[in-house]
Every structure is written in C-alpha cells, then in structure tokens.
Amino acid sequence: MGRHINIELLTLSELEEVKGEVGNFQVKVRQQPRYIDMDKCIACGACTEKCPKKVDDAFNFGLNKRKAIHVKFSQAVPLKYAIDPQNCMYLTKGKCGVCAKVCPTGAINYDDTEKVHDLNVGAVIVALGAQWPEQELLDVYGYTRHKNVMTHLEFERALSASGPFMGHVKNMVTGAAPRKIAWVQCVGSRDTHDGARSYCSTACCSFAIKQAVIAQEHAHDPLDTTIFYIDIRTQGKDVERYYNRAKELGVNFVKGRIASVEPKQDGALMGLTWVDDKGKRVSDDYDLVVLSLGTCPNQKNVDMLKNLGIDMRPDNYPVLDSFSPVETNLPGIMIAGYNNAPKEIPMAVVDASACAGKVGTLLSQARGTETKTREVVPEIDVAGDQVKVGVFICNCGSNIAGVVDCPSAQEYAAGLPNVVHTEQYLFACSQDAQDKMAQVIKEKGLNRIVVAACTPRTHEPLFQETMSNAGLNKYLFEMANIRNQCSWVHSGEPEQATRKAKDLIRMGVAKASLLRPLREQELSVSQKALVVGGGAAGMTAALNLAEQGFETYLVERETQLGGNARRLAQTWKGEDAQAKLAQLINKVNANAKIEVLLGAAISDVDGFVGNFETTVAVGGQERKLEHGAVIVATGATEWKPEGWLYGESDAVCTGLELDEKLMADDPALSRLGSVAFMQCVGSRTPDRPYCSKTCCTHSVTNAIALKERNPQTDVYVLYRDMRTYGLREAAYRKARELGVRFIRYDNDKGVGVTPDGGGVKLSFKDLSLGADLSLKADLMVLASAAVPPADNALAQMLKLPQNLDGFYQEAHIKLRPVDFANDGVFLCGLSHSPMSIDECIAQAQAAASHAAVVLSTTELHVGGVVAEVNAAKCVGCGVCAEICPYKAITINDDGKAEVNEAICKGCGTCSAACRSGAATLKGFTEADVMAQINAL
C-alpha cells in the first residue's frame, strides 16, 4: 500500500466535510503539521537519538518512553519521523532545536502548518477502527491502581518482539518472569452497566487464547495460564481447533465472573476470587491479570457519521441491510471493519474488499480514467558481467536481532566469494529500506541480491519489485530465512542460531552467484467470469461482476436459484429473508450480462488464469465456456442428524426444517406447550471438531419467533457455549427477556432423548445447578452442523485445497481470505466455512472485487520459476504429467512432456520425479541446488 502509485496517503488527517452525491463527492480533509519534510526525511534516527525530551509512548500504552520527535512504531507507513507539538521544547518554549542541528538532510521544518485538502471523489469508504472502554469501568478490577493488572493490548505489546520488553513478559512490580497469568474476559462487553457495551466484541476469546499459548511459548519455565470466561466464542474458521489445541497445551479455562481483584505482597501478586461451577467460592493468586477489553466506536467518529446523515443503531453501529452488508443509507458511502460491527481480522479484510467491489459497480464507467501507470525501468543486461552479489541483512526489530548476532553475520557475509556489498536494516521490508536498497543496487552495480530476513512466502515479491525498480531482473534474487529457521526455532541458542544464519547466507550467496535472468510470458485475458453456485453468495458475486461491466456465467446444479437461503425464514436482524432473496433473484435474472445456467453440471475445467475453458452439461448438451476468472460459491448443507430420534419421531426436526414450518405458517407451532433447541448437534465433535458458527444465533432467532407467536410456550435452549457473537448478543438478551430459558448441559455426559407420548423427553446434567434434570418437549429442534460436500469433484478439477474439515482453504486466512493459491480462482460463502448470510454476501462482493482485478486487465505476465523439459532427454514415460498437482504437464503428439508455464506453480514435483533428468525447474536447477549443498 505504501508504495502503490495509485494511492495517495494522507496521514495526520481528519475528514471534515462530505458534500455531493455518488460519483461526485466534494470532500474536505484537514491535515495536521508533521514538522518534517517527508521528501527529505530518510528515517536515519539521528534526530530522535539526540532529542532530550522523553514522554510516555502511547503506542505501547505508556509501558516505555519515546522522544518528542519519533516514529510511532518501527514498521510505520510511511516510515517518516514526526514532531509531537505538545511535548517538543522548541515548539512549546522556543528552546532546544537540537533535531534541526543534527538532521543530515535538513528535513526539520518548525514552521510547518496545517493544510486543508479539497478532494473530488466518486465514493467514500469508512474504516475508522475502534476504541476501548473508559478507565472508570476498568477500575472495577483495579487497573489504574495496580501495575500487574493490564489490558489485553498492553499485554500484546509486552509479548511483541518489537515491544517495550522485546517479547519478554515480566511481573510489573518485581521484574521477574511470571509464573501464573489470568485473563478476564468480557471486560466492558456483554454488560448493560453504565459505560459498558451490551454486545460481544467478537475477537476477545480467540485473542486471549492466542496470548495464553504464545506466553507459554515465550516462558523459559512452566507458566500457568488461566482464562476466566462467560462463554468461549471461538466461532471462526479453524479457531475451535486452536481452542482445543490450547487445552491440550495446558491452558486452563474457568467459566465464571471474577468477583474481586485484590493486591497481595505489595502488589507483586493479585488475588482473584470467583464462584466455580459448583457454587463454591474460590481464590487464587496470579502474577499478572490481563483484562480482555470490549471495543466500541470512537464517539467523535460516531458524531461525524451522524452528521453525514448515516443511520446509526443505539449501540453506535450503522444500520445495515443483511443483503447489502457494507452499504450505508447514503449511496456511495460504504463502511468496513470495526465501524461496521465488532469482528475479527479476516472478516474486516473481507469487508474492505467488499467495499472495493461495491465501489467497482458504482464507478465502473470511470475505470482507468484517473489511474497512473508506473514507468517501467529498463532491465540491465547482466550477461557476461562479473558477478557482484549484495547481501542485505534484516534485524526485524528484535525478531531476528534479539537472537542472531546480525553484525557478526554481516561481517561474515562480506568475506564470501562474489560479495561486494553488505548492509543491515532494522526492517528490510520497510518502504525506506526498500528505497535505500534500490539506490545501493544502482550505485554499486550489484547484479545478484541475497536478503537474509524472514519467509520468502510473504516477502519475496516485495524484494523482487525493488529489484525491478532498480533495473535488475527480479529472478536474480535469493532469500535466506534467518527468522523462521534461526531466531524463532533456536531462540534459546543464540550462538548456534547465528552460526546457522551464516550457513544459510553462505548457501544463498552460492546459489545467487549462478542465477540467470528468467522471462515471463504475456497472455491475453478473457474478460468474462464464471461463478459456480447459485445461492445467495454466488448470485451476489455474479451481480457485482455484471454491474462492473463483465459478462458472467452463473452455473447452478439445481433447477432454481437461491440455495440454502430458500430455507431461511428470517435473518438474525429480523429481516424477511425470502423477500430479500426474491429481490436478489430478480436482479440477477434481469441483468443482461449474466447468463444463468440451471440444472448444470461441470464435467471438466481446463486452462489457467485469464484463459479458462469449462465444460458444462446443460439440458443434455455440453457447452464450453471461456472465461478469465472463476468464483467458487458451491455452499454447504445441513447435516442430517444420526440418532436423537431424528427421522423416527415427528417431534424432532432440524433448524432449517423449523424455518420451513415458520414460513408455511404452520398452525401447530402456536399450540406447542414446550420446545427444546439442542445445540452443537454434529458440531464440535471428534468427527467435526469445528463450530458451525450460525447455529446459536439461528436457534435464538427462532426461539424468539416461537415466543412471539405464543408467549405461553415454554422454550428451552440446551447449549455448551452460547455463541451469539458481535451484535447478535442483542437477540440473545431479547430471548431471555421473553422468557426463553438457557441451560448449559454437560457435554461429556451427553443428552438422552426418549419418546414421551407425542413428544420427547430429554435427560441431562445442568452444569449451573450441578444436578441431573429432565424435561419434556412437544418439539425438539436440532441445531445441526453445516457440512461441506463429501465427494468434491470440482475441487479435483480445479485442484483446490481443502482444510481438515473439508471446507476450501484460502491462500491466507487474513491477507487473502477470498483467494485460492491458484491464480484466477476465488471463493466465497459456505464453501469457505460456516457463516451467516450477511457474511456470505460480504465475502461474495469481496471475491468479485478480486476477480475484477484479473478481468479488468487485457494481459497478464506468467512464468518465471516454472518447470521446463529437455525434449532430447525425455523418454515420454508420463510420470511428470501424472503427478503434477496443477495439471500443467501434458504429453504431446511426439510422445514428449510439455509444460504449460501459465499453469505451472514451480513446485518442482516433476523435476524430483523425472527418471531421465529431462524435467528441471528454472531458478532451482541441479547446479543451483548442488551449489547450496556444497556450500553447506
């Protein structure tokens, strides 16, 4: 983002005014002075080193000090210094001025003033973030009085390798390593007292679990970690598995509210008191108490949104439609992240892409009219030149330098063959370091580069782009992973970690010295899309692409559109799901750029990004569809329960079957004397160790519907943890107010179900009462798991990865939540993981946004590190074609293997398996690999 040519970054800025309408907004932005000339600042740090004024570091919550002239944090974007005008002695008293005297580039500008920017834009995306509860609320736990009571964000900074303690957690009074740490959940969340927030803040449970696990990993001695909770809400994808792993690692989970926190030994220990499951008063002492804070929108930002005319809920979140989950009531103004609702990082990133996708539909006519194109730097021909290797070593703050002796590694690298320049950076991936690297490459005439830093999986493209900007072929580059493979795994053995880092650098230099430039092919792009799946997510994705101007095929195996949404009576917000779904179907059918193929079956997929060909059988005939991108929205299904008298008794149904009764206005529902909802049926089990996420909210919504039909009906919900996350907590509260009774049952003992007249009898242990109970229900509703297809032929055709539960595996859960590793293929909806309909819609808009990036270009560059086959050596055995996971190799008419570079991902499987040595991998030839082995 920091180096993108089409992003103008305005930091220290606030939005003051928005006028106009979609496509033509006039926006006023006020920018505070930085007192630094950003064009001159090289972030050398000379100013902050000499600055005499120290103040509490707000970024680290006052756990350490910073100077009046500072960078907010080590990897800030842009990496430019700023002067704090409230604490600078020159700006407040006219004294000092030392920073201007020592700055080598003359970047200090004490006369800087605020600026007002008048911008003309077509759309506005609001992503203002969140704030934390007032200190008065935290004082219930002694936060302002006791050093060993911390917030979860303070503890996060303490855990961080770039934080105030370099990752070493300590007792804040004694300075010793802690032996026992307690986390207190829902501080300021799920609370109706003054100053608190009644909703769930969504991410706190998984946040605390992550911190407890990492704290144990950081500790040299055994560390006791305990999390006190109301409900454990690990409803996200793979988070339940992480929760189970934490329990296996010894993290303790105690259900209960902390009654008091009292200091012991002059505050060196904190005494906690609570009531356990058996009603017994319990006390214990801890070194640290971590408060997991609830989040809320900043009131100043809320007031600004209200002034703009955006409709807001009483809890200060915007009023949003489930089928338009990022659009406010003002056309052209979208809202994402924590301003949208409390949520975890993956969904915040999905929101952001969904906003971009919606903007794409609003401004499609203007696409390309305002964009800039980066000037292509001519590539230097290095053929025949003397090899000149530059080695750049990253400290990664203390992530690497805290273990590896980086100066020693640099000195060692300088003596290696062909190395003519070495350099260290605090953060090699920062924009400032990248600019310096490009400059050094030009000045020193470097023609091979080795960067010793972290994983190439995330950072290699960044460094390759820097090489291209310096005029070098980007494949003349090698990374030595001295973070993951040295400092992280050998943190307790710094000398050996340093020795290993030198080994990796030596190997990297040996290989880099042999590297040759590689070329990429230019391919044309078919500017059409294929969306597989005609449910709510698939239809939304297709409609978004069509409204951006791209012709789209929508393939649905059933004979009608709608998918699982056809069985949903209402959304968790109380909206009429069928009315909303009908509107969506009508829009899809009315859009001339969408071709709907119903009753269609995909039999084959061939091709690659920009040039796919899919064979579809429709109405007994086959069609071949050409398209440049694919969006997979194939959904999931409701598991058909085994046992529970399901299929044996008319008094037992699933959650969606109850929805069908509600939509049919079944009169029998109003005559029910008692209804029991049974949670986690088929979820959170050994066979399916994941949470199906929507079940708790779905049951609560339907429980409310039954109570509103007949207040005399006794409604019970038997649960393990109520996971009405985020703003859904309001529905949980409403259900309790209507008289719905919630019973936490003992999952280890299970629930017995037997016939009882026309109904059923449930037998279980109530954990709150510690007693065995039974109740009779005229109707038992099973909250059944969401399950992916057991036999997924499409996954095989497209070579799509799946996680352990059978859902599709995205490229990166946070950075690329709607992308596959396969270029040009994207995912959304229930095929990704269980999620509510508004989340499905947002993810569909996000997938369409990413697909549009491919479709909006006319050509793509592919190739580089790919396999190649020497036809003279190839014997045509076909092993390479058989084992290629991407179907990139075929046998031609001459009986020789051929590689389609557009599909090949450079995995090297063919090269490893080739018996004749005909298949090799560019950039990883036998000579390259043997050079590394010999160097080692």
JSON list of C-alpha atoms in Angstrom, two decimals, residues 557-673:
[
{"chain": "A", "resi": 557, "resn": "ARG", "atom": "CA", "xyz": [-26.70, -27.57, -10.42]},
{"chain": "A", "resi": 558, "resn": "GLU", "atom": "CA", "xyz": [-30.27, -27.25, -9.07]},
{"chain": "A", "resi": 559, "resn": "THR", "atom": "CA", "xyz": [-33.21, -26.16, -11.23]},
{"chain": "A", "resi": 560, "resn": "GLN", "atom": "CA", "xyz": [-33.72, -22.92, -9.30]},
{"chain": "A", "resi": 561, "resn": "LEU", "atom": "CA", "xyz": [-31.59, -20.19, -7.75]},
{"chain": "A", "resi": 562, "resn": "GLY", "atom": "CA", "xyz": [-31.39, -19.50, -4.04]},
{"chain": "A", "resi": 563, "resn": "GLY", "atom": "CA", "xyz": [-29.51, -22.37, -2.41]},
{"chain": "A", "resi": 564, "resn": "ASN", "atom": "CA", "xyz": [-29.78, -22.69, 1.37]},
{"chain": "A", "resi": 565, "resn": "ALA", "atom": "CA", "xyz": [-31.28, -19.22, 1.64]},
{"chain": "A", "resi": 566, "resn": "ARG", "atom": "CA", "xyz": [-34.55, -20.62, 0.25]},
{"chain": "A", "resi": 567, "resn": "ARG", "atom": "CA", "xyz": [-35.00, -22.43, 3.57]},
{"chain": "A", "resi": 568, "resn": "LEU", "atom": "CA", "xyz": [-34.31, -19.41, 5.78]},
{"chain": "A", "resi": 569, "resn": "ALA", "atom": "CA", "xyz": [-37.31, -17.62, 7.31]},
{"chain": "A", "resi": 570, "resn": "GLN", "atom": "CA", "xyz": [-35.53, -14.54, 8.58]},
{"chain": "A", "resi": 571, "resn": "THR", "atom": "CA", "xyz": [-32.07, -13.12, 9.12]},
{"chain": "A", "resi": 572, "resn": "TRP", "atom": "CA", "xyz": [-30.63, -12.63, 12.59]},
{"chain": "A", "resi": 573, "resn": "LYS", "atom": "CA", "xyz": [-31.60, -8.96, 12.26]},
{"chain": "A", "resi": 574, "resn": "GLY", "atom": "CA", "xyz": [-35.25, -9.97, 11.82]},
{"chain": "A", "resi": 575, "resn": "GLU", "atom": "CA", "xyz": [-35.46, -9.20, 8.09]},
{"chain": "A", "resi": 576, "resn": "ASP", "atom": "CA", "xyz": [-37.73, -11.25, 5.82]},
{"chain": "A", "resi": 577, "resn": "ALA", "atom": "CA", "xyz": [-35.13, -13.50, 4.18]},
{"chain": "A", "resi": 578, "resn": "GLN", "atom": "CA", "xyz": [-37.45, -14.69, 1.41]},
{"chain": "A", "resi": 579, "resn": "ALA", "atom": "CA", "xyz": [-38.44, -11.18, 0.34]},
{"chain": "A", "resi": 580, "resn": "LYS", "atom": "CA", "xyz": [-34.77, -10.15, 0.21]},
{"chain": "A", "resi": 581, "resn": "LEU", "atom": "CA", "xyz": [-33.84, -13.32, -1.68]},
{"chain": "A", "resi": 582, "resn": "ALA", "atom": "CA", "xyz": [-36.60, -12.76, -4.24]},
{"chain": "A", "resi": 583, "resn": "GLN", "atom": "CA", "xyz": [-35.26, -9.25, -4.92]},
{"chain": "A", "resi": 584, "resn": "LEU", "atom": "CA", "xyz": [-31.76, -10.65, -5.46]},
{"chain": "A", "resi": 585, "resn": "ILE", "atom": "CA", "xyz": [-33.00, -13.37, -7.84]},
{"chain": "A", "resi": 586, "resn": "ASN", "atom": "CA", "xyz": [-34.99, -10.82, -9.84]},
{"chain": "A", "resi": 587, "resn": "LYS", "atom": "CA", "xyz": [-31.92, -8.57, -10.19]},
{"chain": "A", "resi": 588, "resn": "VAL", "atom": "CA", "xyz": [-29.81, -11.49, -11.42]},
{"chain": "A", "resi": 589, "resn": "ASN", "atom": "CA", "xyz": [-32.42, -12.64, -13.94]},
{"chain": "A", "resi": 590, "resn": "ALA", "atom": "CA", "xyz": [-32.91, -9.08, -15.21]},
{"chain": "A", "resi": 591, "resn": "ASN", "atom": "CA", "xyz": [-29.22, -8.36, -15.79]},
{"chain": "A", "resi": 592, "resn": "ALA", "atom": "CA", "xyz": [-28.31, -8.83, -19.44]},
{"chain": "A", "resi": 593, "resn": "LYS", "atom": "CA", "xyz": [-24.65, -9.51, -18.67]},
{"chain": "A", "resi": 594, "resn": "ILE", "atom": "CA", "xyz": [-25.48, -12.60, -16.56]},
{"chain": "A", "resi": 595, "resn": "GLU", "atom": "CA", "xyz": [-26.22, -15.90, -18.27]},
{"chain": "A", "resi": 596, "resn": "VAL", "atom": "CA", "xyz": [-27.87, -18.25, -15.77]},
{"chain": "A", "resi": 597, "resn": "LEU", "atom": "CA", "xyz": [-27.36, -21.97, -16.40]},
{"chain": "A", "resi": 598, "resn": "LEU", "atom": "CA", "xyz": [-29.72, -24.04, -14.21]},
{"chain": "A", "resi": 599, "resn": "GLY", "atom": "CA", "xyz": [-29.57, -27.79, -13.80]},
{"chain": "A", "resi": 600, "resn": "ALA", "atom": "CA", "xyz": [-25.99, -27.57, -14.99]},
{"chain": "A", "resi": 601, "resn": "ALA", "atom": "CA", "xyz": [-23.13, -29.92, -14.19]},
{"chain": "A", "resi": 602, "resn": "ILE", "atom": "CA", "xyz": [-19.46, -29.09, -14.68]},
{"chain": "A", "resi": 603, "resn": "SER", "atom": "CA", "xyz": [-17.60, -32.03, -16.18]},
{"chain": "A", "resi": 604, "resn": "ASP", "atom": "CA", "xyz": [-14.18, -30.50, -16.88]},
{"chain": "A", "resi": 605, "resn": "VAL", "atom": "CA", "xyz": [-12.12, -27.38, -16.28]},
{"chain": "A", "resi": 606, "resn": "ASP", "atom": "CA", "xyz": [-9.06, -26.62, -18.37]},
{"chain": "A", "resi": 607, "resn": "GLY", "atom": "CA", "xyz": [-6.77, -23.63, -18.72]},
{"chain": "A", "resi": 608, "resn": "PHE", "atom": "CA", "xyz": [-5.33, -21.06, -16.37]},
{"chain": "A", "resi": 609, "resn": "VAL", "atom": "CA", "xyz": [-5.76, -17.52, -15.07]},
{"chain": "A", "resi": 610, "resn": "GLY", "atom": "CA", "xyz": [-7.14, -15.29, -17.78]},
{"chain": "A", "resi": 611, "resn": "ASN", "atom": "CA", "xyz": [-7.83, -18.24, -20.08]},
{"chain": "A", "resi": 612, "resn": "PHE", "atom": "CA", "xyz": [-10.07, -20.91, -18.54]},
{"chain": "A", "resi": 613, "resn": "GLU", "atom": "CA", "xyz": [-12.30, -23.27, -20.50]},
{"chain": "A", "resi": 614, "resn": "THR", "atom": "CA", "xyz": [-15.04, -25.04, -18.58]},
{"chain": "A", "resi": 615, "resn": "THR", "atom": "CA", "xyz": [-17.23, -27.80, -19.95]},
{"chain": "A", "resi": 616, "resn": "VAL", "atom": "CA", "xyz": [-20.80, -27.67, -18.65]},
{"chain": "A", "resi": 617, "resn": "ALA", "atom": "CA", "xyz": [-23.64, -30.13, -19.33]},
{"chain": "A", "resi": 618, "resn": "VAL", "atom": "CA", "xyz": [-26.99, -28.32, -19.58]},
{"chain": "A", "resi": 619, "resn": "GLY", "atom": "CA", "xyz": [-30.23, -29.89, -20.74]},
{"chain": "A", "resi": 620, "resn": "GLY", "atom": "CA", "xyz": [-28.44, -32.95, -22.10]},
{"chain": "A", "resi": 621, "resn": "GLN", "atom": "CA", "xyz": [-25.99, -30.90, -24.16]},
{"chain": "A", "resi": 622, "resn": "GLU", "atom": "CA", "xyz": [-22.40, -29.87, -23.47]},
{"chain": "A", "resi": 623, "resn": "ARG", "atom": "CA", "xyz": [-21.20, -26.28, -23.67]},
{"chain": "A", "resi": 624, "resn": "LYS", "atom": "CA", "xyz": [-17.68, -24.95, -23.44]},
{"chain": "A", "resi": 625, "resn": "LEU", "atom": "CA", "xyz": [-17.42, -21.66, -21.56]},
{"chain": "A", "resi": 626, "resn": "GLU", "atom": "CA", "xyz": [-14.36, -19.44, -21.96]},
{"chain": "A", "resi": 627, "resn": "HIS", "atom": "CA", "xyz": [-13.61, -17.09, -19.08]},
{"chain": "A", "resi": 628, "resn": "GLY", "atom": "CA", "xyz": [-10.74, -15.37, -17.31]},
{"chain": "A", "resi": 629, "resn": "ALA", "atom": "CA", "xyz": [-11.66, -15.92, -13.65]},
{"chain": "A", "resi": 630, "resn": "VAL", "atom": "CA", "xyz": [-13.64, -18.38, -11.51]},
{"chain": "A", "resi": 631, "resn": "ILE", "atom": "CA", "xyz": [-15.55, -17.74, -8.29]},
{"chain": "A", "resi": 632, "resn": "VAL", "atom": "CA", "xyz": [-16.45, -20.86, -6.33]},
{"chain": "A", "resi": 633, "resn": "ALA", "atom": "CA", "xyz": [-19.63, -20.45, -4.26]},
{"chain": "A", "resi": 634, "resn": "THR", "atom": "CA", "xyz": [-20.81, -24.05, -4.03]},
{"chain": "A", "resi": 635, "resn": "GLY", "atom": "CA", "xyz": [-22.06, -23.77, -0.45]},
{"chain": "A", "resi": 636, "resn": "ALA", "atom": "CA", "xyz": [-22.56, -26.40, 2.22]},
{"chain": "A", "resi": 637, "resn": "THR", "atom": "CA", "xyz": [-25.51, -28.42, 3.51]},
{"chain": "A", "resi": 638, "resn": "GLU", "atom": "CA", "xyz": [-27.28, -29.01, 6.79]},
{"chain": "A", "resi": 639, "resn": "TRP", "atom": "CA", "xyz": [-26.11, -32.32, 8.25]},
{"chain": "A", "resi": 640, "resn": "LYS", "atom": "CA", "xyz": [-28.81, -34.94, 8.59]},
{"chain": "A", "resi": 641, "resn": "PRO", "atom": "CA", "xyz": [-28.53, -35.95, 12.25]},
{"chain": "A", "resi": 642, "resn": "GLU", "atom": "CA", "xyz": [-27.88, -39.53, 13.23]},
{"chain": "A", "resi": 643, "resn": "GLY", "atom": "CA", "xyz": [-29.73, -40.52, 16.40]},
{"chain": "A", "resi": 644, "resn": "TRP", "atom": "CA", "xyz": [-31.68, -38.05, 18.54]},
{"chain": "A", "resi": 645, "resn": "LEU", "atom": "CA", "xyz": [-34.86, -39.79, 17.26]},
{"chain": "A", "resi": 646, "resn": "TYR", "atom": "CA", "xyz": [-34.43, -37.77, 14.07]},
{"chain": "A", "resi": 647, "resn": "GLY", "atom": "CA", "xyz": [-36.45, -39.42, 11.30]},
{"chain": "A", "resi": 648, "resn": "GLU", "atom": "CA", "xyz": [-38.18, -41.59, 13.91]},
{"chain": "A", "resi": 649, "resn": "SER", "atom": "CA", "xyz": [-40.34, -39.00, 15.68]},
{"chain": "A", "resi": 650, "resn": "ASP", "atom": "CA", "xyz": [-42.41, -36.17, 14.22]},
{"chain": "A", "resi": 651, "resn": "ALA", "atom": "CA", "xyz": [-41.46, -34.20, 17.33]},
{"chain": "A", "resi": 652, "resn": "VAL", "atom": "CA", "xyz": [-37.83, -33.88, 16.14]},
{"chain": "A", "resi": 653, "resn": "CYS", "atom": "CA", "xyz": [-36.67, -31.57, 13.34]},
{"chain": "A", "resi": 654, "resn": "THR", "atom": "CA", "xyz": [-33.60, -29.58, 12.32]},
{"chain": "A", "resi": 655, "resn": "GLY", "atom": "CA", "xyz": [-33.24, -25.82, 12.50]},
{"chain": "A", "resi": 656, "resn": "LEU", "atom": "CA", "xyz": [-33.90, -25.26, 8.79]},
{"chain": "A", "resi": 657, "resn": "GLU", "atom": "CA", "xyz": [-36.89, -27.59, 8.91]},
{"chain": "A", "resi": 658, "resn": "LEU", "atom": "CA", "xyz": [-38.34, -25.36, 11.65]},
{"chain": "A", "resi": 659, "resn": "ASP", "atom": "CA", "xyz": [-37.76, -22.38, 9.34]},
{"chain": "A", "resi": 660, "resn": "GLU", "atom": "CA", "xyz": [-39.85, -24.12, 6.71]},
{"chain": "A", "resi": 661, "resn": "LYS", "atom": "CA", "xyz": [-42.65, -24.59, 9.24]},
{"chain": "A", "resi": 662, "resn": "LEU", "atom": "CA", "xyz": [-42.43, -20.90, 10.17]},
{"chain": "A", "resi": 663, "resn": "MET", "atom": "CA", "xyz": [-42.56, -19.82, 6.51]},
{"chain": "A", "resi": 664, "resn": "ALA", "atom": "CA", "xyz": [-45.56, -22.10, 5.93]},
{"chain": "A", "resi": 665, "resn": "ASP", "atom": "CA", "xyz": [-47.23, -20.53, 8.98]},
{"chain": "A", "resi": 666, "resn": "ASP", "atom": "CA", "xyz": [-47.84, -23.99, 10.42]},
{"chain": "A", "resi": 667, "resn": "PRO", "atom": "CA", "xyz": [-50.72, -23.53, 12.93]},
{"chain": "A", "resi": 668, "resn": "ALA", "atom": "CA", "xyz": [-49.34, -26.36, 15.08]},
{"chain": "A", "resi": 669, "resn": "LEU", "atom": "CA", "xyz": [-46.47, -24.09, 16.15]},
{"chain": "A", "resi": 670, "resn": "SER", "atom": "CA", "xyz": [-48.83, -21.85, 18.11]},
{"chain": "A", "resi": 671, "resn": "ARG", "atom": "CA", "xyz": [-50.20, -24.84, 20.04]},
{"chain": "A", "resi": 672, "resn": "LEU", "atom": "CA", "xyz": [-46.85, -26.13, 21.26]},
{"chain": "A", "resi": 673, "resn": "GLY", "atom": "CA", "xyz": [-46.64, -26.36, 25.04]}
]
